Coordinates of N, CA, C and O and ligand atoms in Angstrom, one line a residue:
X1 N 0.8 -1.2 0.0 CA 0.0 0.0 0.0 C 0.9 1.2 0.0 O 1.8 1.6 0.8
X2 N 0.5 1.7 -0.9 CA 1.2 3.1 -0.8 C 0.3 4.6 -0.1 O -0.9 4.9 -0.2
X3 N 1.5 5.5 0.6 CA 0.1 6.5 1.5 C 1.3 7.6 1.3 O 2.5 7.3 1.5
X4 N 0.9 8.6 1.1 CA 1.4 9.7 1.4 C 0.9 10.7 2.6 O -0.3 11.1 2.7
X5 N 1.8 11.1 3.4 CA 2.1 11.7 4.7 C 2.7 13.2 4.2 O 3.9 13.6 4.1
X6 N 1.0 14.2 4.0 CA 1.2 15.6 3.8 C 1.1 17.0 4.9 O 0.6 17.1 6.0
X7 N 1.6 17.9 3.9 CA 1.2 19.1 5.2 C 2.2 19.9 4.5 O 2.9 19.6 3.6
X8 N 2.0 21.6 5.4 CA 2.6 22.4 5.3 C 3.8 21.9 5.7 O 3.8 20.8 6.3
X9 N 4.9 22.4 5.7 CA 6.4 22.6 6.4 C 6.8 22.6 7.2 O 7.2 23.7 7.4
X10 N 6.9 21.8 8.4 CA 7.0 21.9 9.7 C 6.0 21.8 10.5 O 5.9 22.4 11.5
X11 N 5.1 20.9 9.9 CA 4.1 20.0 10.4 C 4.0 18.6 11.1 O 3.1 18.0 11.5
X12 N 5.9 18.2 11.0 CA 5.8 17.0 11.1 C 6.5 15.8 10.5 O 7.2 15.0 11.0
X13 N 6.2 16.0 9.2 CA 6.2 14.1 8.2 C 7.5 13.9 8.4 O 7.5 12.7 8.8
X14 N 8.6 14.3 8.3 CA 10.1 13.9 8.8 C 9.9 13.6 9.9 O 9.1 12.7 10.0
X15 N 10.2 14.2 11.3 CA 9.7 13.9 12.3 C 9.4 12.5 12.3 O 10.1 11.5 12.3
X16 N 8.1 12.4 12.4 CA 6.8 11.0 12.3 C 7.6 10.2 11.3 O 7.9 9.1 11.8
X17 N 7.9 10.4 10.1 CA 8.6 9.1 9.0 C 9.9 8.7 9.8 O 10.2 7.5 9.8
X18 N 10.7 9.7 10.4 CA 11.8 9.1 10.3 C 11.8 7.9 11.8 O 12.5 6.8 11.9
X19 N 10.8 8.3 13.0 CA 10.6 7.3 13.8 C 9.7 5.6 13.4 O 9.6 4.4 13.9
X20 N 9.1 6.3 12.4 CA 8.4 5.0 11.4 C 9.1 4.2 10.8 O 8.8 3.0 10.4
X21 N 10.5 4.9 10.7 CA 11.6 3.6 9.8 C 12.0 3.2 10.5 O 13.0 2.6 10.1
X22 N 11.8 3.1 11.9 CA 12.5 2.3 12.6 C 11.9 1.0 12.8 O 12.6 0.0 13.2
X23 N 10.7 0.9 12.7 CA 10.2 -0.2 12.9 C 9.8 -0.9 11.7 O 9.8 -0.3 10.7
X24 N 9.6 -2.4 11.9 CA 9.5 -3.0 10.5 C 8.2 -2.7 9.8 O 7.3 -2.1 10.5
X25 N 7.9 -2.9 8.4 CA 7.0 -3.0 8.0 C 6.4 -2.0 7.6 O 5.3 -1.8 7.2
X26 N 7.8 -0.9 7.6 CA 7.3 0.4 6.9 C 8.6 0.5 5.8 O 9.6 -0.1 6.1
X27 N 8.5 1.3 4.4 CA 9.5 1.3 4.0 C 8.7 3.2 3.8 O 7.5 3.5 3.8
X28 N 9.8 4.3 3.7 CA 9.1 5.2 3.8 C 10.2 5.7 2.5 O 11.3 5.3 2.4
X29 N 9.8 6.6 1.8 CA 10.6 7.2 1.2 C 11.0 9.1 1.4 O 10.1 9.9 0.9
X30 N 11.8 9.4 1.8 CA 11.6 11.0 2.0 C 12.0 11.7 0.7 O 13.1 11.8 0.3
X31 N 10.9 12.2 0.0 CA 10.8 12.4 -1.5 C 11.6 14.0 -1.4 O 12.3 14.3 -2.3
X32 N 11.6 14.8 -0.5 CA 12.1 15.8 -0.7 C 14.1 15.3 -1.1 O 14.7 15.6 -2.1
X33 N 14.5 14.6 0.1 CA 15.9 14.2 -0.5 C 15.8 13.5 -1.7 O 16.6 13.6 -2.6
X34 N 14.8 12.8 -1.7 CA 15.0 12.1 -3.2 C 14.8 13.3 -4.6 O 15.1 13.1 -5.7
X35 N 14.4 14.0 -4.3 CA 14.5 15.4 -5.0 C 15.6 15.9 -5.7 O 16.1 15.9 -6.8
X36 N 16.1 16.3 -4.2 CA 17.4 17.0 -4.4 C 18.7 15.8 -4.8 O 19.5 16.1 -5.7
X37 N 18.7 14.8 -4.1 CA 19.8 13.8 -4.6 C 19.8 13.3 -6.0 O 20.9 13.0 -6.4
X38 N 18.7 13.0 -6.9 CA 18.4 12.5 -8.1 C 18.4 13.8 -8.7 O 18.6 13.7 -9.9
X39 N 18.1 15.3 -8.3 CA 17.9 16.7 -9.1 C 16.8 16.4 -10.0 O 16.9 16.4 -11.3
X40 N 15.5 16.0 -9.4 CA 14.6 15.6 -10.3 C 13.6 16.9 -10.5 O 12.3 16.8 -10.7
X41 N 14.3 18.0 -10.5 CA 13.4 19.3 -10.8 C 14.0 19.9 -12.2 O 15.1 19.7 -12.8
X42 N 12.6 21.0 -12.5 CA 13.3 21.3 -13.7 C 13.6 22.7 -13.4 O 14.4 23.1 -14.2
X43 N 13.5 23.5 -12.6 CA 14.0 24.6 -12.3 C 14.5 25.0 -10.8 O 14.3 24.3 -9.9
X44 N 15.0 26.1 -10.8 CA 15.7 26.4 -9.4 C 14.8 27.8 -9.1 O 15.1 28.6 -9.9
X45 N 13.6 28.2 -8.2 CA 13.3 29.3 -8.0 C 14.0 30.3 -6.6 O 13.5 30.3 -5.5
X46 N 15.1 31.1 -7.0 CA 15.8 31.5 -6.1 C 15.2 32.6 -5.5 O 15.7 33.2 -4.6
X47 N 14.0 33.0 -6.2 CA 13.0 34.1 -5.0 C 12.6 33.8 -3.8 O 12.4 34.4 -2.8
X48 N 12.4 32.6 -4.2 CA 11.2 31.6 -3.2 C 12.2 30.6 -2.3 O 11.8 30.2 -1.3
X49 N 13.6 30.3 -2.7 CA 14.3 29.8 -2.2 C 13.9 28.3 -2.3 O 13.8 27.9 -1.1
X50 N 13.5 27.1 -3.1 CA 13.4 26.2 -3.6 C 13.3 25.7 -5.4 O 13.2 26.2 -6.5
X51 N 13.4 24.3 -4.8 CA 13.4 24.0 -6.3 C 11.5 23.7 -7.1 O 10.5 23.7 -6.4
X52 N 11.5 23.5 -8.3 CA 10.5 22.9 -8.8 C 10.4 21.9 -9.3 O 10.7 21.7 -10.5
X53 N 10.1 21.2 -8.8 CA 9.9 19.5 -9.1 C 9.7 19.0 -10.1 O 8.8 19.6 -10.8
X54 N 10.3 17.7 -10.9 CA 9.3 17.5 -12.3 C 8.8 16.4 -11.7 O 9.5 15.3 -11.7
X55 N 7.5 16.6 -11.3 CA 6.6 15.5 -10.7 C 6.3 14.4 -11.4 O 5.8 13.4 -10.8
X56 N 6.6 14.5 -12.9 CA 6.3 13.4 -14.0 C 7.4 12.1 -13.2 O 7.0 11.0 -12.8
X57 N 8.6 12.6 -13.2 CA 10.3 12.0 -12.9 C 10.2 11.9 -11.6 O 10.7 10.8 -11.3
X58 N 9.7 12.6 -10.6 CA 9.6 11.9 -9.1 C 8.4 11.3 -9.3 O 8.1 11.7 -8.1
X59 N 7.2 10.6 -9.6 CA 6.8 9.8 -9.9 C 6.9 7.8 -10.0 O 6.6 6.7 -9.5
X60 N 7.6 8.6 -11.0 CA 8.8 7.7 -12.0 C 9.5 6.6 -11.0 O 9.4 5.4 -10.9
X61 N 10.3 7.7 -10.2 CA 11.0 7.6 -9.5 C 10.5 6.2 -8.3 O 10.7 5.0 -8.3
X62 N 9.9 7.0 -7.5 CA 9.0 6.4 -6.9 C 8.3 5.4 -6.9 O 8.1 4.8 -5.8
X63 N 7.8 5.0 -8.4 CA 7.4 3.8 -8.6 C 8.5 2.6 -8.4 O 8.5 1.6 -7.7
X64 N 9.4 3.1 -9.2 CA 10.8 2.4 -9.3 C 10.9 1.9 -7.9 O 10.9 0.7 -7.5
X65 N 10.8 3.1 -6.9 CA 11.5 2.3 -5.8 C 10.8 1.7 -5.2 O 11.3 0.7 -4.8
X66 N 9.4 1.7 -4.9 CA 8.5 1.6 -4.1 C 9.1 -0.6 -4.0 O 9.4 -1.4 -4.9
X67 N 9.1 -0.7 -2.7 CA 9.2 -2.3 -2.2 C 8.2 -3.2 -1.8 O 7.8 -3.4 -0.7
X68 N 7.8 -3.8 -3.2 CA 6.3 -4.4 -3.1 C 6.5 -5.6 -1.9 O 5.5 -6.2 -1.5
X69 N 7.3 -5.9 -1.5 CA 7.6 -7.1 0.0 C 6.9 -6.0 1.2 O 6.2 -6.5 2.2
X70 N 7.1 -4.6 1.0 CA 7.1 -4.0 2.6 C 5.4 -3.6 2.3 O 4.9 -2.9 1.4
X71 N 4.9 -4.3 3.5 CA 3.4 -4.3 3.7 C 3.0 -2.2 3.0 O 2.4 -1.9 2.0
X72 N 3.5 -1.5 3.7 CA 3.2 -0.1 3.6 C 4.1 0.9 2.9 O 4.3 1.9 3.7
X73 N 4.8 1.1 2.0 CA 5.3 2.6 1.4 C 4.8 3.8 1.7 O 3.8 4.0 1.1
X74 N 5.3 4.9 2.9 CA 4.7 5.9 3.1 C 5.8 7.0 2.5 O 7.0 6.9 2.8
X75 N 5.3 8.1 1.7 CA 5.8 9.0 1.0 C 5.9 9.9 1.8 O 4.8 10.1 2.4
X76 N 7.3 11.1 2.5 CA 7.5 12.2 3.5 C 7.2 13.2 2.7 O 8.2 13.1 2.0
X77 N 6.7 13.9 2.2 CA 6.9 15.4 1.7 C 5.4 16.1 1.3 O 4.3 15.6 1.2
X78 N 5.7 17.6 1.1 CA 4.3 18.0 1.3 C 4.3 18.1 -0.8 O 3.6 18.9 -1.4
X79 N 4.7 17.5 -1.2 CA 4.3 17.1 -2.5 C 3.5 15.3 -2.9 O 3.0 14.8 -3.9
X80 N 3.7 14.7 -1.5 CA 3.0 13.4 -1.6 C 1.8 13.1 -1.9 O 1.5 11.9 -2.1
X81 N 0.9 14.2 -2.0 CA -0.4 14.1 -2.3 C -0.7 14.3 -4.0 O -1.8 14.1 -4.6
X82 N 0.8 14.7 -4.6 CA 0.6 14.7 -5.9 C 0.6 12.6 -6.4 O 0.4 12.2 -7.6
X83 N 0.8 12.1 -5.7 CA 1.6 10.7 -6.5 C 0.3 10.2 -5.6 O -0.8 10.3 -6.2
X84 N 0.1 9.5 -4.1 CA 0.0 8.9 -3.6 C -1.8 9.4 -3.6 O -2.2 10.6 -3.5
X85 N -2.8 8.0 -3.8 CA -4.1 8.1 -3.7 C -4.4 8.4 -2.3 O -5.4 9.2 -2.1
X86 N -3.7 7.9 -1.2 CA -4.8 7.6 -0.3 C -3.4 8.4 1.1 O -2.3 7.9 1.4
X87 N -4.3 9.7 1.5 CA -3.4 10.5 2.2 C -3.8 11.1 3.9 O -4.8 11.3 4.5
X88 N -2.3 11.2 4.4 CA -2.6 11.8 5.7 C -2.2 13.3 5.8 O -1.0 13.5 5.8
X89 N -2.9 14.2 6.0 CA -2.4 15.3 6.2 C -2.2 16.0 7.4 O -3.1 16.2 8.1
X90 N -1.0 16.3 7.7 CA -0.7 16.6 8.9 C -1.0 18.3 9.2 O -0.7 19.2 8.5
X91 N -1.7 18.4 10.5 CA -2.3 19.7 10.2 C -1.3 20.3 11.7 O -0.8 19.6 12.6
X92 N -1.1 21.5 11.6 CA -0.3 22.6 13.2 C -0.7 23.6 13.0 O -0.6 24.1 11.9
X93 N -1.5 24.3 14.2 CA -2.0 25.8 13.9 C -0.8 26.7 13.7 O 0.2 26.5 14.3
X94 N -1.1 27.8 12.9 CA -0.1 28.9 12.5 C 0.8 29.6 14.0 O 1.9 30.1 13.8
X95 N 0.3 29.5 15.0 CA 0.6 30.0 16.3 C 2.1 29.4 16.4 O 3.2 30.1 16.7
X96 N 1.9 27.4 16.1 CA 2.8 27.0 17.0 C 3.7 26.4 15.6 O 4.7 25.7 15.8
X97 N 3.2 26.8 14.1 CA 3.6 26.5 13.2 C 5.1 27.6 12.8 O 6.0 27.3 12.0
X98 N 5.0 28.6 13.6 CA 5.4 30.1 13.1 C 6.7 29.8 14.1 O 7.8 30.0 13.7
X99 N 6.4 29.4 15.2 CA 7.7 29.3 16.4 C 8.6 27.7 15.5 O 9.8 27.7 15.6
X100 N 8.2 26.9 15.0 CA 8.9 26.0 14.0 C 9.8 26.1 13.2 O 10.9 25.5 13.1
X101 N 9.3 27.4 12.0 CA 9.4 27.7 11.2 C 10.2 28.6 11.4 O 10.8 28.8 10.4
X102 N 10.6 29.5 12.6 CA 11.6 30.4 12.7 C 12.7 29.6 13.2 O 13.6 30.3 12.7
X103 N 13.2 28.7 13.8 CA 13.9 27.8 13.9 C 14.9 27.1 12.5 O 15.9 26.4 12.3
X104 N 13.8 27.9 11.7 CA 14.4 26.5 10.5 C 15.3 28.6 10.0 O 14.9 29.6 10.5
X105 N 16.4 28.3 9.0 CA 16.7 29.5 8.4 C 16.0 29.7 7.1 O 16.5 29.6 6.0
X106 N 14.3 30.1 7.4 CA 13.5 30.5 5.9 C 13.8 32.2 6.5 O 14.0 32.7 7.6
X107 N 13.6 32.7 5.5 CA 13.7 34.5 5.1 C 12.1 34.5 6.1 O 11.4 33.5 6.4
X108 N 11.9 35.6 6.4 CA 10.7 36.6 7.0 C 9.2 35.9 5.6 O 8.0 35.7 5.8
X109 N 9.8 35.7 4.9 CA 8.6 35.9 3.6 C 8.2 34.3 3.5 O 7.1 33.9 3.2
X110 N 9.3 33.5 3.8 CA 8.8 31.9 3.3 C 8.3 31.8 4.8 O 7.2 31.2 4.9
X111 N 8.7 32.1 5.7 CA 7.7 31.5 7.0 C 6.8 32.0 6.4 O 6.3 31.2 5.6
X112 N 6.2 33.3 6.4 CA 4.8 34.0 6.3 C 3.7 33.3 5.2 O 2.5 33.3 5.2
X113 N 4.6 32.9 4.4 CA 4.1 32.4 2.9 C 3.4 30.6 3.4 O 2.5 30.0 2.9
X114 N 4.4 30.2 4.4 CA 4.1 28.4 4.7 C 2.7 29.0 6.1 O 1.9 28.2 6.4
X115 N 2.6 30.1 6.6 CA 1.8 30.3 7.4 C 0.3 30.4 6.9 O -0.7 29.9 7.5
X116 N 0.3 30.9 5.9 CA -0.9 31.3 5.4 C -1.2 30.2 4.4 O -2.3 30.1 3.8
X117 N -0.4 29.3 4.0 CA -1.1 28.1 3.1 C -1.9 27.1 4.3 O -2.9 26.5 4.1
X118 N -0.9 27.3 5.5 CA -1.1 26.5 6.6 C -3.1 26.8 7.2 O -3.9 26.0 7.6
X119 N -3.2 28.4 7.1 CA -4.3 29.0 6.8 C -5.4 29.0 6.8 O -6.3 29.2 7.5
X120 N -5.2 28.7 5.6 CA -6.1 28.7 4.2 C -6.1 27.2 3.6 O -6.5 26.9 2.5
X121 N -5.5 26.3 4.9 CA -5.8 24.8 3.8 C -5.2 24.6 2.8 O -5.7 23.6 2.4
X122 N -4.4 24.9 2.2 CA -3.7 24.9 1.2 C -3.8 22.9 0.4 O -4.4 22.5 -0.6
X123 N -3.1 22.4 1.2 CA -2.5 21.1 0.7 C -4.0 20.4 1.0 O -4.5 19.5 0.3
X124 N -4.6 21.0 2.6 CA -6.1 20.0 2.6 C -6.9 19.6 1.7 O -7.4 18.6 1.4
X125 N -6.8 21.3 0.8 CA -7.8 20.9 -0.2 C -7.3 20.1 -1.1 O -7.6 18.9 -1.1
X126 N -6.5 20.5 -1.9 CA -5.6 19.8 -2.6 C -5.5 18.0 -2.9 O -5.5 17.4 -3.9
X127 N -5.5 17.8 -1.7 CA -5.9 16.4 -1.5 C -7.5 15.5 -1.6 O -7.9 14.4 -2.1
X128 N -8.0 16.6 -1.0 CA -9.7 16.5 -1.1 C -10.0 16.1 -2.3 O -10.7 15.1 -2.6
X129 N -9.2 17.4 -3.7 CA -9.2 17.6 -4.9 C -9.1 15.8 -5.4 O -10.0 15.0 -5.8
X130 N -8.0 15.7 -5.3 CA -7.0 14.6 -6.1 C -6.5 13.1 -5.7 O -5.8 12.3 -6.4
X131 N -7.1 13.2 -3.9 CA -6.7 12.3 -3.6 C -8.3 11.2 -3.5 O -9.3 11.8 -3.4
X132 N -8.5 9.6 -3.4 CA -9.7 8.9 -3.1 C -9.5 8.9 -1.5 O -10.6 8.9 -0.9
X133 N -8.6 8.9 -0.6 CA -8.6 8.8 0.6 C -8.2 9.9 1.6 O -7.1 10.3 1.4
X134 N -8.8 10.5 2.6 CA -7.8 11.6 2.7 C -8.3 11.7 4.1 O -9.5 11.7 4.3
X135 N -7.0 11.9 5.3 CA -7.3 11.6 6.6 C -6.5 13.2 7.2 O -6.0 14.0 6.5
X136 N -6.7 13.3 8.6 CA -6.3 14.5 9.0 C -6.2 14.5 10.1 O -7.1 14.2 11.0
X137 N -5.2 14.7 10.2 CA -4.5 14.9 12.0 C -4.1 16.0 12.8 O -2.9 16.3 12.9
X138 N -4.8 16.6 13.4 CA -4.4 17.8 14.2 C -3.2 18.0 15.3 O -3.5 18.4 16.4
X139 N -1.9 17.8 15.0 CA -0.6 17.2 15.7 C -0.8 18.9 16.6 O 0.1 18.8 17.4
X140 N -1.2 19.8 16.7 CA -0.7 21.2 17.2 C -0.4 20.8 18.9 O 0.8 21.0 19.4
X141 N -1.4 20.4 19.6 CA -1.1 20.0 20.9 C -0.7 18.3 21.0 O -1.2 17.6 21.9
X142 N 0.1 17.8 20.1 CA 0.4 16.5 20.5 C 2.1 16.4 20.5 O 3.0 17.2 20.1
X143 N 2.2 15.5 20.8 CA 3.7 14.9 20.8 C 4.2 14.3 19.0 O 3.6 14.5 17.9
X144 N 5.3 13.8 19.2 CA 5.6 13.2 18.1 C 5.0 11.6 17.7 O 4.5 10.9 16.8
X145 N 5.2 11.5 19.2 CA 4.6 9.6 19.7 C 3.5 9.8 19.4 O 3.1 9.1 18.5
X146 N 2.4 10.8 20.1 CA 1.1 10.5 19.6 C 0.7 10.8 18.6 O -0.4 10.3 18.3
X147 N 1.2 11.6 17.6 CA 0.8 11.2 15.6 C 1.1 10.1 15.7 O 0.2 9.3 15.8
X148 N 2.1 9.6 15.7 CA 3.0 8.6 15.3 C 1.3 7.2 15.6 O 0.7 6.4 14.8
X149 N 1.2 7.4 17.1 CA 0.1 6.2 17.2 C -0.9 6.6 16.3 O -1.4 5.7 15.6
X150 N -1.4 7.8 16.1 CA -2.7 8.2 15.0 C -2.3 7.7 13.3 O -3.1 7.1 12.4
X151 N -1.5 7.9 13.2 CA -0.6 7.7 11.6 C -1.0 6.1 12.2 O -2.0 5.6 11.6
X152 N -0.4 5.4 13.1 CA -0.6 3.7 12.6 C -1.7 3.3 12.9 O -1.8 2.2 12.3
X153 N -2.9 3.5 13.5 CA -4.4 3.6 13.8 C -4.8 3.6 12.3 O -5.1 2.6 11.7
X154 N -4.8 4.7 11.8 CA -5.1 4.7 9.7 C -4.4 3.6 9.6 O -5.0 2.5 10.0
X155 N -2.7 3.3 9.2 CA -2.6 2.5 8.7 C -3.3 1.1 8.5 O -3.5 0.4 7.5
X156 N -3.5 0.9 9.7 CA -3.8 -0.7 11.0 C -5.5 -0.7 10.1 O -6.0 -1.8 9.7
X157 N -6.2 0.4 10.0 CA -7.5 0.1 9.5 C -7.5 -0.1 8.5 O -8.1 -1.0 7.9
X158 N -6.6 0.9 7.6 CA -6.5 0.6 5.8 C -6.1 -0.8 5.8 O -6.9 -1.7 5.3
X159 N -5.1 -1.1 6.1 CA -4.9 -2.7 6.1 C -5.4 -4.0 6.1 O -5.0 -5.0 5.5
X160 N -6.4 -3.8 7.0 CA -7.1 -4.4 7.5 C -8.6 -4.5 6.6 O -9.4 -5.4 6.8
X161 N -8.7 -3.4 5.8 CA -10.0 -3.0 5.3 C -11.0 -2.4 5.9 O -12.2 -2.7 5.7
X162 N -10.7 -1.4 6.8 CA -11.8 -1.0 8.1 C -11.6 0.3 7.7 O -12.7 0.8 7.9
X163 N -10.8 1.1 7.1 CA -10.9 2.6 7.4 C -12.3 3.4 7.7 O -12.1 4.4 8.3
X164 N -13.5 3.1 7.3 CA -14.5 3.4 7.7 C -14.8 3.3 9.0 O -16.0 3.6 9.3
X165 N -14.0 2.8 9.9 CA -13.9 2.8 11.6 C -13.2 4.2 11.6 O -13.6 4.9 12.5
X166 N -12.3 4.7 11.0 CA -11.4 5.7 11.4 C -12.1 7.0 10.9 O -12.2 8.0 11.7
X167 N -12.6 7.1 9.6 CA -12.9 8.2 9.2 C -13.5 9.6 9.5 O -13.3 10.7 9.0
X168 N -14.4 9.2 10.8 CA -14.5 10.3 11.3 C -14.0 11.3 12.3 O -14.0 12.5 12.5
X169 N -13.4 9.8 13.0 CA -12.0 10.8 13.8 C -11.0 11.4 13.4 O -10.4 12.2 14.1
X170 N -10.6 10.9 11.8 CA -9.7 11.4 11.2 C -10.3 12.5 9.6 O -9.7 12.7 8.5
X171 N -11.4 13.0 10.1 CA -12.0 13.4 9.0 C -11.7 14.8 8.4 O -12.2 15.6 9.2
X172 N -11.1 15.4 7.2 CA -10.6 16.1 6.5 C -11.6 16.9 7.0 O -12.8 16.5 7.2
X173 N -10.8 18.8 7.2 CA -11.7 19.7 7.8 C -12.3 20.1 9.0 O -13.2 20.9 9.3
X174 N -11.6 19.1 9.8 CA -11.8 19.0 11.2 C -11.1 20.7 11.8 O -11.6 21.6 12.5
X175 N -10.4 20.7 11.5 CA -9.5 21.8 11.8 C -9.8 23.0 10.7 O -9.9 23.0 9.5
X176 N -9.8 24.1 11.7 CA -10.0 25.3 11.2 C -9.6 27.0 11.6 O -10.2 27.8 12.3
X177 N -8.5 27.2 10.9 CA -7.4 28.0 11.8 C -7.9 29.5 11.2 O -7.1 30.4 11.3
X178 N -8.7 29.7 10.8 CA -8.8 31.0 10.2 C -9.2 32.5 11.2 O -9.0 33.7 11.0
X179 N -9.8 31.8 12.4 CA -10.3 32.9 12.9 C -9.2 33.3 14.3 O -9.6 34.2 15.0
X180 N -7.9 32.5 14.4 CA -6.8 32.6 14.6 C -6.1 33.2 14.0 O -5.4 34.0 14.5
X181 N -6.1 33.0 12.3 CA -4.6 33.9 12.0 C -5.8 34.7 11.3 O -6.5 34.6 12.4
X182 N -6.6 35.3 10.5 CA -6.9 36.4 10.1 C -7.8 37.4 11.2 O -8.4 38.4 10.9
X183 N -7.6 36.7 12.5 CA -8.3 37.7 13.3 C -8.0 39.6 13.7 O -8.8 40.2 14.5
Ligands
LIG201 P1 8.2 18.6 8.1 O1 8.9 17.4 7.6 O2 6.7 18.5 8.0 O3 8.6 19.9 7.4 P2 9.7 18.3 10.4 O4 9.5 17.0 11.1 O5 11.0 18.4 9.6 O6 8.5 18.8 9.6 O7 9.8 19.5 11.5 C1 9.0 19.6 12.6 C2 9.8 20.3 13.7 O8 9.0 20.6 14.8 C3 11.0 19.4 14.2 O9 12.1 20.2 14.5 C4 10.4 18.8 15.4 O10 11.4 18.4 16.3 C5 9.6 19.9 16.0 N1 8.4 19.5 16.8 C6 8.2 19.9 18.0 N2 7.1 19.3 18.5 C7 6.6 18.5 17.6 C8 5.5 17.7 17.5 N3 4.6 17.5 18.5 N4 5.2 17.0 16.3 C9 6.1 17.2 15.3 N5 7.1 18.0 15.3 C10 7.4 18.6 16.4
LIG202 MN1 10.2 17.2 5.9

């Protein structure tokens, strides 16, 4: 099964993937390194301070690697919702998104810019859009452990054939940050 694990920037999916590879039965791929290590973009946007993906080639890519032996392939990056049908979106309100995101070295403009996609739903919908599955996790007051148990709860039901036990606890739109940050 393949799942992609989305969100704004500092929501998480490294975090949560990289304690996921430690245990068996996940093979996870973090598409942003596989990005940049393969240079599977076709341009360099140095306003914005990133690259642009050629999603055709990370795709591609992807398929290539994907390890049909490991029960689950989960995809890290907030481009996972382009490849992967059936998704988790990891959601952080702008408050505790913004103390993250200054930590990392983005310019004044790419925090502000990952705050307001964070927003405005940006990738939620997106998924809603394009994806058949789409789950949602409100990590803002949780730990890493406790996504981590929420992330394998979905798994454990998709697997199983149950996700309709999960869906409304994990149901897209649950979360709604708007009257926090445009207040
Ligand atoms: P992403 O891959 O979505 O950009 P990262 O996992 O790289 O996100 O970054 C999240 C950052 O926030 C990490 O530095 C992590 O240590 C920190 N962090 C603090 N608390 C949490 C939490 N409860 N869940 C996820 N990340 C957290
Ligand atoms: Mn990441």
């Amino acid at each position: 099964m393949l799942i992609g694990i989305t969100g704004t920037p500092g929501t998480g999916k490294t975090s949560v993937t990289a304690q996921l590879e430690k245990k068996p039965g996940y093979q996870i791929i973090h598409l942003n390194e596989l990005i940049k290590d393969e240079k599977l973009y076709s341009e360099v946007d140095t306003e914005r301070d990133c690259v642009v993906a050629d999603m055709d080639l990370v795709e591609q890519r992807v398929m290539e690697k994907v390890n049909r032996s490991s029960p689950v392939t989960i995809l890290d990056s907030h481009l996972s919702h382009h490849i992967a049908d059936i998704v988790i979106v990891l959601r952080t309100s702008p408050d505790k998104l913004r103390e993250r995101l200054q930590k990392r070295n983005y310019s004044e403009n790419k925090v502000q810019e990952n705050l307001e996609a964070e927003a405005l739903d940006v990738i939620l919908f997106e998924s809603v859009g394009w994806c058949d599955k789409v789950f949602e996790i409100d990590t803002t007051n949780q730990t890493i452990e406790e996504t981590i148990t929420d992330v394998e709860e979905i798994l454990d039901a998709l697997l199983k054939d149950r996700d309709e036990q999960v869906t409304a606890k994990y149901k897209p739109g649950s979360v709604d940050w708007s009257e926090e940050f445009f207040a």
